[in-house]
Amino acid sequence: MTPGNNGASTPEDDDPFGYLYADGQANGAQPPSGGYGYPNSVNRVRAVGTRQYGQQPQASQTAPYGQVPQHQGAPGRPNAHYAAPETLPGGAPTAQQQVPGGGGGRGGRGPNTKGLLIGAIAVVAAVVIGIGVAMLGGEKDQNNTDDQAGTTPTQSQNAKPSPSPSKGGQSEVELPKTDAKALRLGPGVSTASDIKGSKADGGVYVTGFNHVGAKVTWTVDGIKKAGSYRLYVRYGIPGVDANATLVVNGEAQDRPVNMENFGGTPKGDWEKGWKETWSNVTLTKGTNTIELACNEGNQCDANLDQLWLQK
């Protein structure tokens, strides 16, 4: 051997391009015969199934998969870092193992979309139910408020009303009221009780008012404040309109007391002819006089039952 040449099948022969040089050709380098441009010495492909695991490598073979070569460890001793699945205790797995959690491997399960969909539907249903309950509760509260607001007037109507003070500090109940028989009667005027329907005490009313010069006078005491009041008169007529002159504190009023046949009761029926009317009067504080008179131009065919004042 010459220096630098170790003979055939030596590292020099592994040069894939040795056949291009003269010294390589002298050493027997051959062009490639079917690979990818590499010589036959490099194309050391082992056929599938020819490698045997767990066997000692021959002098011309490399160490089997999972075995440590002789220059790396004890002969035939498996290397834990390169051990094949078949050499592990229990052998190779016989069934495909599922990766927990479906972490992105080809064999793992994907996201549980069905469970997510069911959860989303449950959340939406809970929100809708909550809104419905809130709306029903709000509607119920509103109904309760309306009911209470509606019952308040009813309760106040059923309750006995208390006298409300007037602007002059005088309630309607406290304002004077009198039966006609208690009035000061003028010439030709008298009392009677033969016609039913009078509300005065004992059914006694004033009659004989149907002639010129007839009058009745009411002296009103206890007016606490001057102002405008309503004078109510309860009268009875035989189905024919009547009227009388109104005199307050000696002064005749422009408008007479209208004793009309309201409701159209039959003519001549005194018993069904009891009615009420009113006129505005201006009174002073203290004592006032109110007079109903049958003067010229008046139609005075009427009976007088009661008189009272209201603010």
Coordinates of N, CA and C in Angstrom, one line a residue, residues 46 98 141 154 170:
R46 N -31.6 -0.7 2.7 CA -31.9 -2.1 3.2 C -33.4 -2.3 2.9
Q98 N -56.4 6.7 22.2 CA -56.9 8.0 21.9 C -56.2 9.0 22.8
D141 N -96.9 44.0 39.5 CA -96.8 45.2 40.4 C -97.6 46.3 39.9
T154 N -113.2 54.3 45.6 CA -114.4 53.6 46.0 C -114.4 53.6 47.6
Q170 N -116.2 78.2 57.0 CA -117.5 77.7 57.4 C -117.9 76.5 56.5

